[in-house]
Structures are given as C-alpha cells and as structure tokens.
PDB file of C-alpha atoms in Angstrom:
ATOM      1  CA  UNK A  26      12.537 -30.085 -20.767  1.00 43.00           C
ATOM      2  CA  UNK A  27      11.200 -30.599 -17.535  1.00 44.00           C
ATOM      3  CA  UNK A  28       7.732 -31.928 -16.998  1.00 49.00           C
ATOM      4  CA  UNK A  29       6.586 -28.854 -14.800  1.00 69.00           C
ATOM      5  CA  UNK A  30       8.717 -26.059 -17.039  1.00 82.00           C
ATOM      6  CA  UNK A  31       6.099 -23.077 -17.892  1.00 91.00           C
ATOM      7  CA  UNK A  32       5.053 -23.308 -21.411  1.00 94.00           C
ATOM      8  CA  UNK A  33       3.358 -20.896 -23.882  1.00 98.00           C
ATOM      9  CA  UNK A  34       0.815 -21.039 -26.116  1.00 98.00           C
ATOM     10  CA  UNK A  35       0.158 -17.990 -28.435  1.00 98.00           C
ATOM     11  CA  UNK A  36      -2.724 -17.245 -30.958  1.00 97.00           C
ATOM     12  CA  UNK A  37      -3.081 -14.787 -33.806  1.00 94.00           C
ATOM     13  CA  UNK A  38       0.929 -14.688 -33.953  1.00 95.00           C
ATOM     14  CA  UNK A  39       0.605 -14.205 -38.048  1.00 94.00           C
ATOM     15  CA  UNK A  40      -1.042 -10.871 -37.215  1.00 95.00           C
ATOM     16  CA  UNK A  41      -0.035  -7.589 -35.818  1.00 96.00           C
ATOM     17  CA  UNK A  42      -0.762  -7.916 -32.236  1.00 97.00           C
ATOM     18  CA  UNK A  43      -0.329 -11.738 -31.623  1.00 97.00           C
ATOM     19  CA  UNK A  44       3.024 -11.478 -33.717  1.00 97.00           C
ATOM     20  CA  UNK A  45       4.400  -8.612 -31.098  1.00 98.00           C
ATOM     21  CA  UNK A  46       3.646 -10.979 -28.320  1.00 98.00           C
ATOM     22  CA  UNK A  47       4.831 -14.012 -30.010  1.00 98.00           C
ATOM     23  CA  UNK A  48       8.407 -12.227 -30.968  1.00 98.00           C
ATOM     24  CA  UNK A  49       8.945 -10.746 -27.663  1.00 98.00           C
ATOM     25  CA  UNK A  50       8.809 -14.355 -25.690  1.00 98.00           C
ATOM     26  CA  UNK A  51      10.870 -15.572 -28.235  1.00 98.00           C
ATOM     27  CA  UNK A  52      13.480 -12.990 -27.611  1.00 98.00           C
ATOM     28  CA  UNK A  53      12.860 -14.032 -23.643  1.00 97.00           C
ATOM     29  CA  UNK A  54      13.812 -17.462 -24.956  1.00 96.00           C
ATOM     30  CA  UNK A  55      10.929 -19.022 -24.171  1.00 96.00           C
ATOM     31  CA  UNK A  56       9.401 -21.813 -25.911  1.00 95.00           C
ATOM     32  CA  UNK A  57       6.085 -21.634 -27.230  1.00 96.00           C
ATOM     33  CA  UNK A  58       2.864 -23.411 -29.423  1.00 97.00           C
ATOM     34  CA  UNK A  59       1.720 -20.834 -32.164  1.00 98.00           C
ATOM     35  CA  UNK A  60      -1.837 -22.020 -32.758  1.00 97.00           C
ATOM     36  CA  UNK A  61      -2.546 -21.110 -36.392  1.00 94.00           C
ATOM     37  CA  UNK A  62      -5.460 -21.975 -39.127  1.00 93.00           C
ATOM     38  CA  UNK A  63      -2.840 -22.580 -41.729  1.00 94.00           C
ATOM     39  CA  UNK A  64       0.588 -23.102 -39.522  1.00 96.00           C
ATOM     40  CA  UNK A  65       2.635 -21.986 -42.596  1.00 95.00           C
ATOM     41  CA  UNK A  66       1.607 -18.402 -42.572  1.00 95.00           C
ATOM     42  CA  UNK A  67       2.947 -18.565 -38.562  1.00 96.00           C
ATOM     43  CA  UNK A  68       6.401 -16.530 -37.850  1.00 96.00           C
ATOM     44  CA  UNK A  69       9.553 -18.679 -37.725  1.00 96.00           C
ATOM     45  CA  UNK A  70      11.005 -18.172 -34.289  1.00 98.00           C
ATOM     46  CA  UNK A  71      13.346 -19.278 -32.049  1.00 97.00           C
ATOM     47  CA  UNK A  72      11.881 -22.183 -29.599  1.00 96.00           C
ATOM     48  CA  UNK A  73       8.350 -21.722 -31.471  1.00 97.00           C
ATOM     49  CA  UNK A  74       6.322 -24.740 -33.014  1.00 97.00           C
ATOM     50  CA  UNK A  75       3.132 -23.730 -35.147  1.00 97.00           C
ATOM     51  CA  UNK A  76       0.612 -26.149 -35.323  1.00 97.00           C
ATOM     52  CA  UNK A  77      -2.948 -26.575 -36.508  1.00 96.00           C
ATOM     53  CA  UNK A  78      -5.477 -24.472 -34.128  1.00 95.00           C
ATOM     54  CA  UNK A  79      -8.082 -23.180 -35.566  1.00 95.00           C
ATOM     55  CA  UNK A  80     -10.156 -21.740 -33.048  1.00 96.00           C
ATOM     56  CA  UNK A  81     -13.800 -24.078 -34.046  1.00 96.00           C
ATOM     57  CA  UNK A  82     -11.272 -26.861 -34.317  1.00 97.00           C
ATOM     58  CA  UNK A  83     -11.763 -28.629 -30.737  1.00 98.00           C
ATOM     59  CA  UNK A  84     -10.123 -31.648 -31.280  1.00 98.00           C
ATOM     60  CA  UNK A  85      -6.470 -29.525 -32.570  1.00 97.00           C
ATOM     61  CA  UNK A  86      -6.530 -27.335 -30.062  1.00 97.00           C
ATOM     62  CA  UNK A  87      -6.901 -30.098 -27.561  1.00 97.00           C
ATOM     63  CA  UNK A  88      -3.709 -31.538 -28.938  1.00 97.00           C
ATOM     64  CA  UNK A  89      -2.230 -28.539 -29.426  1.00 97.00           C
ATOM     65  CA  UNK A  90      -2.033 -27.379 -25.409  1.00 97.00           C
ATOM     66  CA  UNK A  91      -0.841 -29.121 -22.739  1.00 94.00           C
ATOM     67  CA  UNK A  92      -1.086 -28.787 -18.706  1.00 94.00           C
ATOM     68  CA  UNK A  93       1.628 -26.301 -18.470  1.00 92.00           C
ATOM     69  CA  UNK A  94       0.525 -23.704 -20.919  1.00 95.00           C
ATOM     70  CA  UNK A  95       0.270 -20.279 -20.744  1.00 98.00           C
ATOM     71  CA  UNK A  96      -2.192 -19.120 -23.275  1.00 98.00           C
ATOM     72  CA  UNK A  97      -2.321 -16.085 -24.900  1.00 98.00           C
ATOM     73  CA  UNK A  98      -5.817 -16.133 -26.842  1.00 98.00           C
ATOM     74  CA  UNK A  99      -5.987 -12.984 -29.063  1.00 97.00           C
ATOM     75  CA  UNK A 100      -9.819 -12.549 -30.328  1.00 94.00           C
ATOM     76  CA  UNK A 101     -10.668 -14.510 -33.728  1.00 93.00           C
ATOM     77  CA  UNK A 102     -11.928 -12.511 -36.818  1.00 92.00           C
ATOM     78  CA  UNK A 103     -14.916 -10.395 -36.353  1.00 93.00           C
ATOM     79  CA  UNK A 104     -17.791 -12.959 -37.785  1.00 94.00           C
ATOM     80  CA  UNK A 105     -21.488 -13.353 -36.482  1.00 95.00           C
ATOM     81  CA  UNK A 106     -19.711 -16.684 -35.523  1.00 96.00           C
ATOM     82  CA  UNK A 107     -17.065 -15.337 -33.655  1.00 97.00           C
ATOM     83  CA  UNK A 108     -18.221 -15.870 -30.095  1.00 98.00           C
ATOM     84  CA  UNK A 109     -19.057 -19.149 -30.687  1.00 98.00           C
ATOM     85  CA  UNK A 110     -15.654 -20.079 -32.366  1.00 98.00           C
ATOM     86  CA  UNK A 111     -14.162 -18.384 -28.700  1.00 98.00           C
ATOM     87  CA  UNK A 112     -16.189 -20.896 -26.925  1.00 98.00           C
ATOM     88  CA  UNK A 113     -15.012 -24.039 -28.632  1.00 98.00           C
ATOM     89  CA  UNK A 114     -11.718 -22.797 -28.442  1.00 98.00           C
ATOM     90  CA  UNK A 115     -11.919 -22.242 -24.427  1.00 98.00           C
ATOM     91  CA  UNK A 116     -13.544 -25.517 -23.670  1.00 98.00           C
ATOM     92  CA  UNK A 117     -10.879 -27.101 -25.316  1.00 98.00           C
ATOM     93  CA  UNK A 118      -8.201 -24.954 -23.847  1.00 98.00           C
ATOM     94  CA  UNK A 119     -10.097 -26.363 -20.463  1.00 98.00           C
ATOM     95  CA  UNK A 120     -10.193 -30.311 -21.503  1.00 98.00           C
ATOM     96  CA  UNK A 121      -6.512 -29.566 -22.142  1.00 97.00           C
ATOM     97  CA  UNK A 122      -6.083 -28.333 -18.606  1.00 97.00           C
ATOM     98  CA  UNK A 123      -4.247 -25.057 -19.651  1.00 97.00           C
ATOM     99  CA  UNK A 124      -2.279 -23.660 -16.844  1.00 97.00           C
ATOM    100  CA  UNK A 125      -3.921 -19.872 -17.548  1.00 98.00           C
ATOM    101  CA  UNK A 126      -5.614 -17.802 -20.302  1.00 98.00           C
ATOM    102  CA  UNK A 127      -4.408 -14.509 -21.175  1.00 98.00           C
ATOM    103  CA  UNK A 128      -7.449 -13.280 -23.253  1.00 98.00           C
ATOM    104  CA  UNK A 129      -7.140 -10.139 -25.663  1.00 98.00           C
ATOM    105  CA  UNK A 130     -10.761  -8.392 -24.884  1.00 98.00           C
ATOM    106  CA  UNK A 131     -12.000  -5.063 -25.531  1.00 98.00           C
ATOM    107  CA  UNK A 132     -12.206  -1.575 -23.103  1.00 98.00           C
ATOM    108  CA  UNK A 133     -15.647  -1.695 -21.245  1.00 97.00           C
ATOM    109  CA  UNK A 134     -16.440  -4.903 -22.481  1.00 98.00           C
ATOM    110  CA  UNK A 135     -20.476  -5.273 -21.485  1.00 98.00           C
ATOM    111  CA  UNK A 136     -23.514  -6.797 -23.077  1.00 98.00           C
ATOM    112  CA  UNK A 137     -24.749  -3.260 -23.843  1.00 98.00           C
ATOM    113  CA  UNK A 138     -21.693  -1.800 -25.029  1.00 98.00           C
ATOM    114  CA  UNK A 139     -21.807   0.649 -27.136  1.00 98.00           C
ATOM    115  CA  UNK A 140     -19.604   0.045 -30.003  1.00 98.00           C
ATOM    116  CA  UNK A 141     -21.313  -3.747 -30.357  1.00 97.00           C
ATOM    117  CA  UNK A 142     -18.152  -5.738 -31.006  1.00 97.00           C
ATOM    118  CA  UNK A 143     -17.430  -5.001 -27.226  1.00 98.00           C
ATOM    119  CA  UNK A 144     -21.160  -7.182 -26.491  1.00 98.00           C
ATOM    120  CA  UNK A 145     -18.472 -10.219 -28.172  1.00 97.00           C
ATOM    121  CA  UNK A 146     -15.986  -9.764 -25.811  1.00 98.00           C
ATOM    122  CA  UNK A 147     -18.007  -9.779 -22.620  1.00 98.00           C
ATOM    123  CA  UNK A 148     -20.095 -12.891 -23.472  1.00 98.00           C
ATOM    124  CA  UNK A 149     -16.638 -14.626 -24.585  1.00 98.00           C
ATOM    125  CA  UNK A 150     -15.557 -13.481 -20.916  1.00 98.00           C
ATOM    126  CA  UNK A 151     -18.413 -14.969 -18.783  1.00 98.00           C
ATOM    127  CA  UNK A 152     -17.300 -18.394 -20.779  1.00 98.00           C
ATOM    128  CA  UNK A 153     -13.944 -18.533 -19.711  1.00 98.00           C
ATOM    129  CA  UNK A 154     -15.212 -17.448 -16.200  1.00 98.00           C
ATOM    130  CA  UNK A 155     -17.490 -20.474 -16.193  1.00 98.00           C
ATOM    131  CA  UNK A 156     -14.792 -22.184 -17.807  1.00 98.00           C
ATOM    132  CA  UNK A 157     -12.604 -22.945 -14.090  1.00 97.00           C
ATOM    133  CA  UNK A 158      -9.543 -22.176 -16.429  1.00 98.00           C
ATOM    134  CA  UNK A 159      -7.432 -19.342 -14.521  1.00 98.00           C
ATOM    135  CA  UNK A 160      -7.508 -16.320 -16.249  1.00 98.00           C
ATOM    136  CA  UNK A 161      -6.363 -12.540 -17.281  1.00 98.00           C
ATOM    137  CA  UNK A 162      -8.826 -10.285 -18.754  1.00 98.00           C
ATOM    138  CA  UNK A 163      -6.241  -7.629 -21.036  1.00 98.00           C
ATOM    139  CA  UNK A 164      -9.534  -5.181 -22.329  1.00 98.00           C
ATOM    140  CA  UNK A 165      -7.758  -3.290 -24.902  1.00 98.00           C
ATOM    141  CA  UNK A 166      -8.923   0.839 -26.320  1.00 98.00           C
ATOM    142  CA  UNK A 167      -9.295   1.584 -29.916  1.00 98.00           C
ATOM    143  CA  UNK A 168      -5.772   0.971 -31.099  1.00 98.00           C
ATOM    144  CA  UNK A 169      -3.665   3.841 -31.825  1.00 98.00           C
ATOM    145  CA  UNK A 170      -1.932   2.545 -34.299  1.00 98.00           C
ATOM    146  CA  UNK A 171      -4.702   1.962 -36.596  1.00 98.00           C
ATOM    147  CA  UNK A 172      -6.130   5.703 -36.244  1.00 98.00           C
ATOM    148  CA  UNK A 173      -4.430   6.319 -39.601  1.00 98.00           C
ATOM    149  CA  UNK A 174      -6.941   3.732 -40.857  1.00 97.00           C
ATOM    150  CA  UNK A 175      -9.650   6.293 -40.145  1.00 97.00           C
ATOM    151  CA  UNK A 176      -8.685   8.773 -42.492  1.00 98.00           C
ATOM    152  CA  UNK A 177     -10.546   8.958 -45.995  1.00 96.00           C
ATOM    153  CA  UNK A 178      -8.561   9.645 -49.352  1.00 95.00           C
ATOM    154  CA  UNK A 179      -9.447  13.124 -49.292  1.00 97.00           C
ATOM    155  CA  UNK A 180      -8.008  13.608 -46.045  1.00 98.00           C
ATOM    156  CA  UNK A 181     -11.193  13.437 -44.039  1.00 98.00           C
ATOM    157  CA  UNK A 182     -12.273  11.657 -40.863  1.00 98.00           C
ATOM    158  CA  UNK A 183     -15.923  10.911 -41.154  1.00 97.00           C
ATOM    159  CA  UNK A 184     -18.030   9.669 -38.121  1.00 98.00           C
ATOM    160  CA  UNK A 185     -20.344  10.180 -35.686  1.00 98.00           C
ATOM    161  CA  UNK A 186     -18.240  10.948 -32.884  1.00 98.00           C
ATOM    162  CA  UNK A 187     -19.419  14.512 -31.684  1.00 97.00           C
ATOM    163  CA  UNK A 188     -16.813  15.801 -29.349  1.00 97.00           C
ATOM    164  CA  UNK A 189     -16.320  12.581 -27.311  1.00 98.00           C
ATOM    165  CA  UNK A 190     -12.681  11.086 -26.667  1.00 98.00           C
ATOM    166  CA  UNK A 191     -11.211   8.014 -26.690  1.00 98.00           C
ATOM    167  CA  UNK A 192      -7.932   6.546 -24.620  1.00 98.00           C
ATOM    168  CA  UNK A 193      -5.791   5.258 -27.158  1.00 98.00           C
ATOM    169  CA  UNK A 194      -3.383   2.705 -26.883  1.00 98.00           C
ATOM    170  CA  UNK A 195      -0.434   1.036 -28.591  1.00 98.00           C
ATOM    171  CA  UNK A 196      -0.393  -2.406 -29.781  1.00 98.00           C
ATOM    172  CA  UNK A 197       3.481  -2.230 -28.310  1.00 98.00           C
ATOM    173  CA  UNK A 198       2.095  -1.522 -24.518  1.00 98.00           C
ATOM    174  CA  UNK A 199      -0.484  -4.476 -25.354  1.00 98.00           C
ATOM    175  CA  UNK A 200       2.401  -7.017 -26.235  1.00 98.00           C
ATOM    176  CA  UNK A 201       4.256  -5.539 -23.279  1.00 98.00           C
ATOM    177  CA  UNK A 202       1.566  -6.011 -20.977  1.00 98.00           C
ATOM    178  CA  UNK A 203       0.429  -9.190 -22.047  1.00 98.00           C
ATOM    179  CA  UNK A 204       4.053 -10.503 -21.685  1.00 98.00           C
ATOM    180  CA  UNK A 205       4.224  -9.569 -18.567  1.00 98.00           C
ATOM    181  CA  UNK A 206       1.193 -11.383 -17.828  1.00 98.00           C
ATOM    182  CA  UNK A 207       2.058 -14.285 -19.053  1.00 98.00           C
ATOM    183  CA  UNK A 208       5.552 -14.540 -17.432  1.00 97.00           C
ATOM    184  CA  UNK A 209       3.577 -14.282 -13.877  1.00 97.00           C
ATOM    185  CA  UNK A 210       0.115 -15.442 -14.315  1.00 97.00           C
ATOM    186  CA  UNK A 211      -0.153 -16.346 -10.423  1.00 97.00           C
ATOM    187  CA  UNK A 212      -0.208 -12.656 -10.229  1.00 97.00           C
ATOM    188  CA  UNK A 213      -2.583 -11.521 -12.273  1.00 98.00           C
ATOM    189  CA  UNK A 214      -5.073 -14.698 -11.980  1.00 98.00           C
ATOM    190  CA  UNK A 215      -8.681 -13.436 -11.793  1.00 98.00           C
ATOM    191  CA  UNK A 216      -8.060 -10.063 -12.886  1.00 98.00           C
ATOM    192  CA  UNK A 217      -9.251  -7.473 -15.535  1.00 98.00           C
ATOM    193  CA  UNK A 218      -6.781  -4.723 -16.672  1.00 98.00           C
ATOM    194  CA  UNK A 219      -8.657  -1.638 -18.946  1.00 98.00           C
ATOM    195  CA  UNK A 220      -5.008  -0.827 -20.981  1.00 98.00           C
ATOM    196  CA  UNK A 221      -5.154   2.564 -22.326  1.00 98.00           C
ATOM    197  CA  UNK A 222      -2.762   5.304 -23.813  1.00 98.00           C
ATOM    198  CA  UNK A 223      -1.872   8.409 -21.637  1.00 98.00           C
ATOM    199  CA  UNK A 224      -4.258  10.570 -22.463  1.00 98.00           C
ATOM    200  CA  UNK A 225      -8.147  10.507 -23.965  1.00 98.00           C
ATOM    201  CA  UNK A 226      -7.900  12.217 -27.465  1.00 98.00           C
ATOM    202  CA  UNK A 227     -11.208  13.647 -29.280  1.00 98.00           C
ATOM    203  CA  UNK A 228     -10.672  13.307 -33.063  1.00 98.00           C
ATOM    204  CA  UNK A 229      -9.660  16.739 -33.713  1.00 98.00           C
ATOM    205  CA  UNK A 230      -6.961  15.860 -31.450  1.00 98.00           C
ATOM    206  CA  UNK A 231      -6.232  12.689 -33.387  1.00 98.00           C
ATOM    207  CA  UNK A 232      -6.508  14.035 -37.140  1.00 98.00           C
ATOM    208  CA  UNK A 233      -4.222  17.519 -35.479  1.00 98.00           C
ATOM    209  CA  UNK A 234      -1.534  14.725 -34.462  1.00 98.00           C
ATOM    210  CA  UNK A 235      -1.891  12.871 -37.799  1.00 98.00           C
ATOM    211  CA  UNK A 236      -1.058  15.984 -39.879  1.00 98.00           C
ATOM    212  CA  UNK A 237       1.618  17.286 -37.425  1.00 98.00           C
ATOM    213  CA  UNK A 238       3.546  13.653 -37.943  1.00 98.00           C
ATOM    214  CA  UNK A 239       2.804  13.032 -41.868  1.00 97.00           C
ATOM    215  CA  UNK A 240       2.596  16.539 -43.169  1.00 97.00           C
ATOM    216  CA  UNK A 241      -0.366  15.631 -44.851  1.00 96.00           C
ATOM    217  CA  UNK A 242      -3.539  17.577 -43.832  1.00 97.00           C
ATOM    218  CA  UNK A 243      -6.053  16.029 -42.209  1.00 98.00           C
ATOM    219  CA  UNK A 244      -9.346  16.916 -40.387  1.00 98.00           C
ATOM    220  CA  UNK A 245     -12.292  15.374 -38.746  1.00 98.00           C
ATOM    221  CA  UNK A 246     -15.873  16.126 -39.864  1.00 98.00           C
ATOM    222  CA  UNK A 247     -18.824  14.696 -37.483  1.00 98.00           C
ATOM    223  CA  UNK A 248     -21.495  13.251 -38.934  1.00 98.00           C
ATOM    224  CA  UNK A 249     -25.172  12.304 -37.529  1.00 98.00           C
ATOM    225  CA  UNK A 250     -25.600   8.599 -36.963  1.00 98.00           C
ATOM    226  CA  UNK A 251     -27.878   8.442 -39.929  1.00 98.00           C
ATOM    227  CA  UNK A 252     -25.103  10.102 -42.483  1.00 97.00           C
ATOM    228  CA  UNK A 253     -22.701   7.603 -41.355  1.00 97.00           C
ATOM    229  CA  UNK A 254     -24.735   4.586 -41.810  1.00 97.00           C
ATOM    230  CA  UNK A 255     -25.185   6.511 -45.624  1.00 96.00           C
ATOM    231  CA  UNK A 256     -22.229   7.205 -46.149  1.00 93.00           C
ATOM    232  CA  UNK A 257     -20.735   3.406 -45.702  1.00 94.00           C
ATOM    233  CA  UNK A 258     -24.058   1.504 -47.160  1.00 90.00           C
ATOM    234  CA  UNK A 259     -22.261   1.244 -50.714  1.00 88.00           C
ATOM    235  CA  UNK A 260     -19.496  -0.899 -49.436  1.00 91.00           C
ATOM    236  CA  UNK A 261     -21.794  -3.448 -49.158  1.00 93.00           C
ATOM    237  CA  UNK A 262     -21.102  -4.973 -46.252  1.00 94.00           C
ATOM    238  CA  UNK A 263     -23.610  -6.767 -43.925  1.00 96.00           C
ATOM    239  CA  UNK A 264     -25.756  -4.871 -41.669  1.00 96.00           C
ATOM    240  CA  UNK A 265     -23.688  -6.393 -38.419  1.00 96.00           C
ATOM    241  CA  UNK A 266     -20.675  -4.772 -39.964  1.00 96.00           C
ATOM    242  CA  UNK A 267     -22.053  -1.382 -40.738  1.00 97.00           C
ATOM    243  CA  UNK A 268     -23.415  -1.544 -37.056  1.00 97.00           C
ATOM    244  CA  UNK A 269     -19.660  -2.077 -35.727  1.00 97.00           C
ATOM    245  CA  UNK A 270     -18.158   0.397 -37.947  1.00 97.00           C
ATOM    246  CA  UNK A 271     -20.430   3.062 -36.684  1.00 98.00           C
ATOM    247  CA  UNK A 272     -20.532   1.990 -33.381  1.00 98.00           C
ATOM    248  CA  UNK A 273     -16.821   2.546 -32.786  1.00 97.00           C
ATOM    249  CA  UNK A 274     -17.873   6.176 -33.461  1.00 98.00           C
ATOM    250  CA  UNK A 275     -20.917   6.191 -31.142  1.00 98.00           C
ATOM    251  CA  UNK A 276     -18.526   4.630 -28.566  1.00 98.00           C
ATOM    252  CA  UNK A 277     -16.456   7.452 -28.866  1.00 98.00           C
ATOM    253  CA  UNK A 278     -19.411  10.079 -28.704  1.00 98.00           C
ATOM    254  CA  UNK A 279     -20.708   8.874 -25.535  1.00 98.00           C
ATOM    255  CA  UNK A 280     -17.624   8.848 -23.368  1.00 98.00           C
ATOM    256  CA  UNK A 281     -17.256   4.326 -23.449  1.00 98.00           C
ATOM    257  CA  UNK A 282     -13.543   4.899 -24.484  1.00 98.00           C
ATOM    258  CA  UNK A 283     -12.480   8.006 -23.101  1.00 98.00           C
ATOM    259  CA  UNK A 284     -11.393   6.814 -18.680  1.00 98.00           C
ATOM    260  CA  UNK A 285      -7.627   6.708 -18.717  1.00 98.00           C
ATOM    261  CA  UNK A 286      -6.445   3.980 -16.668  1.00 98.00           C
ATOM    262  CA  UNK A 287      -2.248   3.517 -15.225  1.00 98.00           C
ATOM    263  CA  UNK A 288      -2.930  -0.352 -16.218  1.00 98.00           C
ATOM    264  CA  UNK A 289       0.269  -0.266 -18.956  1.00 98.00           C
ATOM    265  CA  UNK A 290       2.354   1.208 -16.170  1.00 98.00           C
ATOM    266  CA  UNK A 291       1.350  -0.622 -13.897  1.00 98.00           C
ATOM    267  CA  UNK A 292       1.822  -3.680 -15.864  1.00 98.00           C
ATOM    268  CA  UNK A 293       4.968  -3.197 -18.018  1.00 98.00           C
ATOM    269  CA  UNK A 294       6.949  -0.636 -15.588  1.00 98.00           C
ATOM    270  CA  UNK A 295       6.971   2.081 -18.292  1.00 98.00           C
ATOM    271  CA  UNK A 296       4.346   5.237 -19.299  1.00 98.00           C
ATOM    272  CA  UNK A 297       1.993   4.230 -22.149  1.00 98.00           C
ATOM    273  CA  UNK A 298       2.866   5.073 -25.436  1.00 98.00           C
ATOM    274  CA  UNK A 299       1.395   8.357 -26.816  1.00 98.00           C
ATOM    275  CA  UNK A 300      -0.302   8.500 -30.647  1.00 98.00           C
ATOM    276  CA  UNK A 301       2.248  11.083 -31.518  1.00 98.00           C
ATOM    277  CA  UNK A 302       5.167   8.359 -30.259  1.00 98.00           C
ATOM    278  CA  UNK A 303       3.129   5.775 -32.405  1.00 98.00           C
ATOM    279  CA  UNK A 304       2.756   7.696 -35.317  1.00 98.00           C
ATOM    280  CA  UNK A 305       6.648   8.789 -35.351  1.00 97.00           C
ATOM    281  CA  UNK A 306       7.487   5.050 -34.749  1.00 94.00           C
TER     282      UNK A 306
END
C-alpha cells in the first residue's frame, strides 16, 4: 500500500449505525481500522482490521490511527462521562495526525438544546474545532428507525410532545451520507450538514404510519412534562437519564427537530428516506 493511499478509520462499527458505514466502505473496497472496546465483537469484513480503541483509551487510539486516516467517530454511549471520553478520543485522533474527522453529532446541536443530550454534542464539537484536526460535522434527527422504540406494550406513545414535529431520518441516508463524506473529505472540510428525512412528522403522524405498516394499532397520547417524568420514575434510572428521555419529547414540542433540510440529497445524490420506506424495509 502506498504511503499516501487514503485510509479509514471507523468507530461504533459493532452497532447499528457505525456497522452501516463500516459495511458500505467495505463493499467500496476500501481498507479500514474498526476501533472497538472489545475488537472481537467488531464485524469481519473485507480489508477491515479491528483493534483496541476505546474511546478514554489515549494511548490505543494513538496507535490505532495513522496520518492518512479518515475517521468516522460515531458518538460513545450516553454516560455523564461521555463528553469527556469524546475529548480523549479527539486529542488522540490529533497526536495521531488524522487526515479528517467525520463526527456523528446531533440536529441543532447547542449548549441550550432542548432535548439535553444535544448540549453533549455541541461541547464535543467546539473540541474538535479547537482540536486543528479537519473536520465534518454530520448532526443527525431523531432516527426513524427507532420510532417503533417509542411505542408502549399497550400500543401507546406517551410523551410530552404537544403537537410539535420532528424531521426524521434513516440511519441508511446517515451511512450514505457519511460515506460520501469520507470518500471526499477536502470537500466537506469545515462544514456542518443538519441530515433529516423528507418531511417533519408530529407523532400522530408517526404512530398513523406505524399502524398503517404493522397492522397493529397504535396511537399517541401527550402528556404534561410532569406526567412524563411520573410515568418513567419507576425504571429507576438516574435523574440525567430521565432528563434525556423526556427531553427528546420537549425537543419535539418546541419545534428543535422539526426544519427539513436537502442535506441527504445533497450529500448522497438520492431523496431521503421516508418513515413509511423505513418501516416497510
């Protein structure tokens, strides 16, 4: 291999979004680093090495990249630790000298976001800004495939959502857009792309389109912010998890999610996905 061949470096390819990005520059041929935790969970794929990357693991992840990477850095876990993990895991990506950093963020990422997982995202952001790594911002909307998530057992989607709406999008248009990213980063270098679906959906619309696809009847029931903080208090999670839970609701209410944006278009050369084409998929 040539000294100054491209190279890629992908995160998060054991799960659903990183794996979709992983599979589809293997299928390009191209060889890449799959940074992983525990490299055995990684996917086995064609020109793909996993090694050891944790993302609070400096040292790895310094070995793990080299000059002519392409990194594709999909957000860690959601911990009170997680934007601090992102940090050590961009200053290394920097001491490496990484070519450019493709970073997974989140729609209308701010430090007074609403839905206060976005707050993450921005202050991981102004790192790699101050980083001097070049860099692609892909902010992500609520995924669409996961709005079957929403619904309870008894068919009910419960949240504080009023009538707001919220531009879904499809974890395929993310791959496709962050592949095409990656495979001209010259292009993109210093730029922030809001990736939505085609259309802003309130959750009537979304629980309607569920139904329709499944046959199963669904509906959405609003709650006040009070009843939904209630309502999930017995799961017994930790108060910055019941905060993001409802938040992604509150989000929704207050019109964060619902702009539609041409980004996937403009990016992958096709019309985002609808939920409908999701849900039939």
């Amino acid at each position: 291999m040539a000294a100054t061949e491209p190279t890629y470096a992908v995160t998060g390819a054991s799960g659903r979004l990183g794996g979709r990005i992983a599979r589809r520059l293997a299928a390009a041929g191209l060889p890449q680093t799959l940074l992983a935790r525990t490299p055995a969970r990684a996917p086995e794929l064609p020109r793909a090495t996993a090694v050891p990357g944790a993302y609070d693991d400096h040292d790895a992840v310094v070995r793990a990249l080299r000059p002519t990477d392409r990194v594709l850095m999909v957000s860690a876990s959601e911990t009170p630790e997680r934007v601090q993990q992102h940090r050590t895991f961009i200053d290394a990506a920097a001491a490496a000298g990484a070519a450019h950093l493709a970073y997974i963020s989140f729609y209308g990422a701010a430090p007074d976001a609403t839905f206060t997982l976005a707050r993450d995202h921005w202050h991981t952001e102004q790192h790699i800004r101050a980083s001097g790594v070049p860099f692609t911002f892909l902010r992500d909307n609520l995924y669409a495939d996961f709005m079957p998530a929403l619904v309870g057992e008894d068919g009910v989607i419960r949240g504080p959502a009023g009538a707001g709406h919220a531009a879904v999008v499809a974890q395929d248009d993310i791959a496709d857009a962050a592949v095409a990213v990656l495979r001209d980063p010259a292009e993109h270098a210093g730029r922030t792309y809001e990736l939505t679906g085609p259309e802003a959906l309130g959750l009537i619309d979304i629980a309607a389109t569920i139904a329709a696809v499944t046959g199963r009847p669904v509906s959405y029931v609003p709650e006040t912010v009070e009843e939904a903080y209630a309502s999930r208090k017995g799961s017994g999670a930790p108060d910055w998890q019941l905060d993001a839970w409802v938040s992604t609701y509150t989000a929704i209410a207050d019109g964060s999610l619902a702009a539609v944006t041409t980004a996937v278009e403009d990016l992958t050369g096709h019309p985002a996905t609808s939920l409908e084409q999701v849900l039939r998929a």
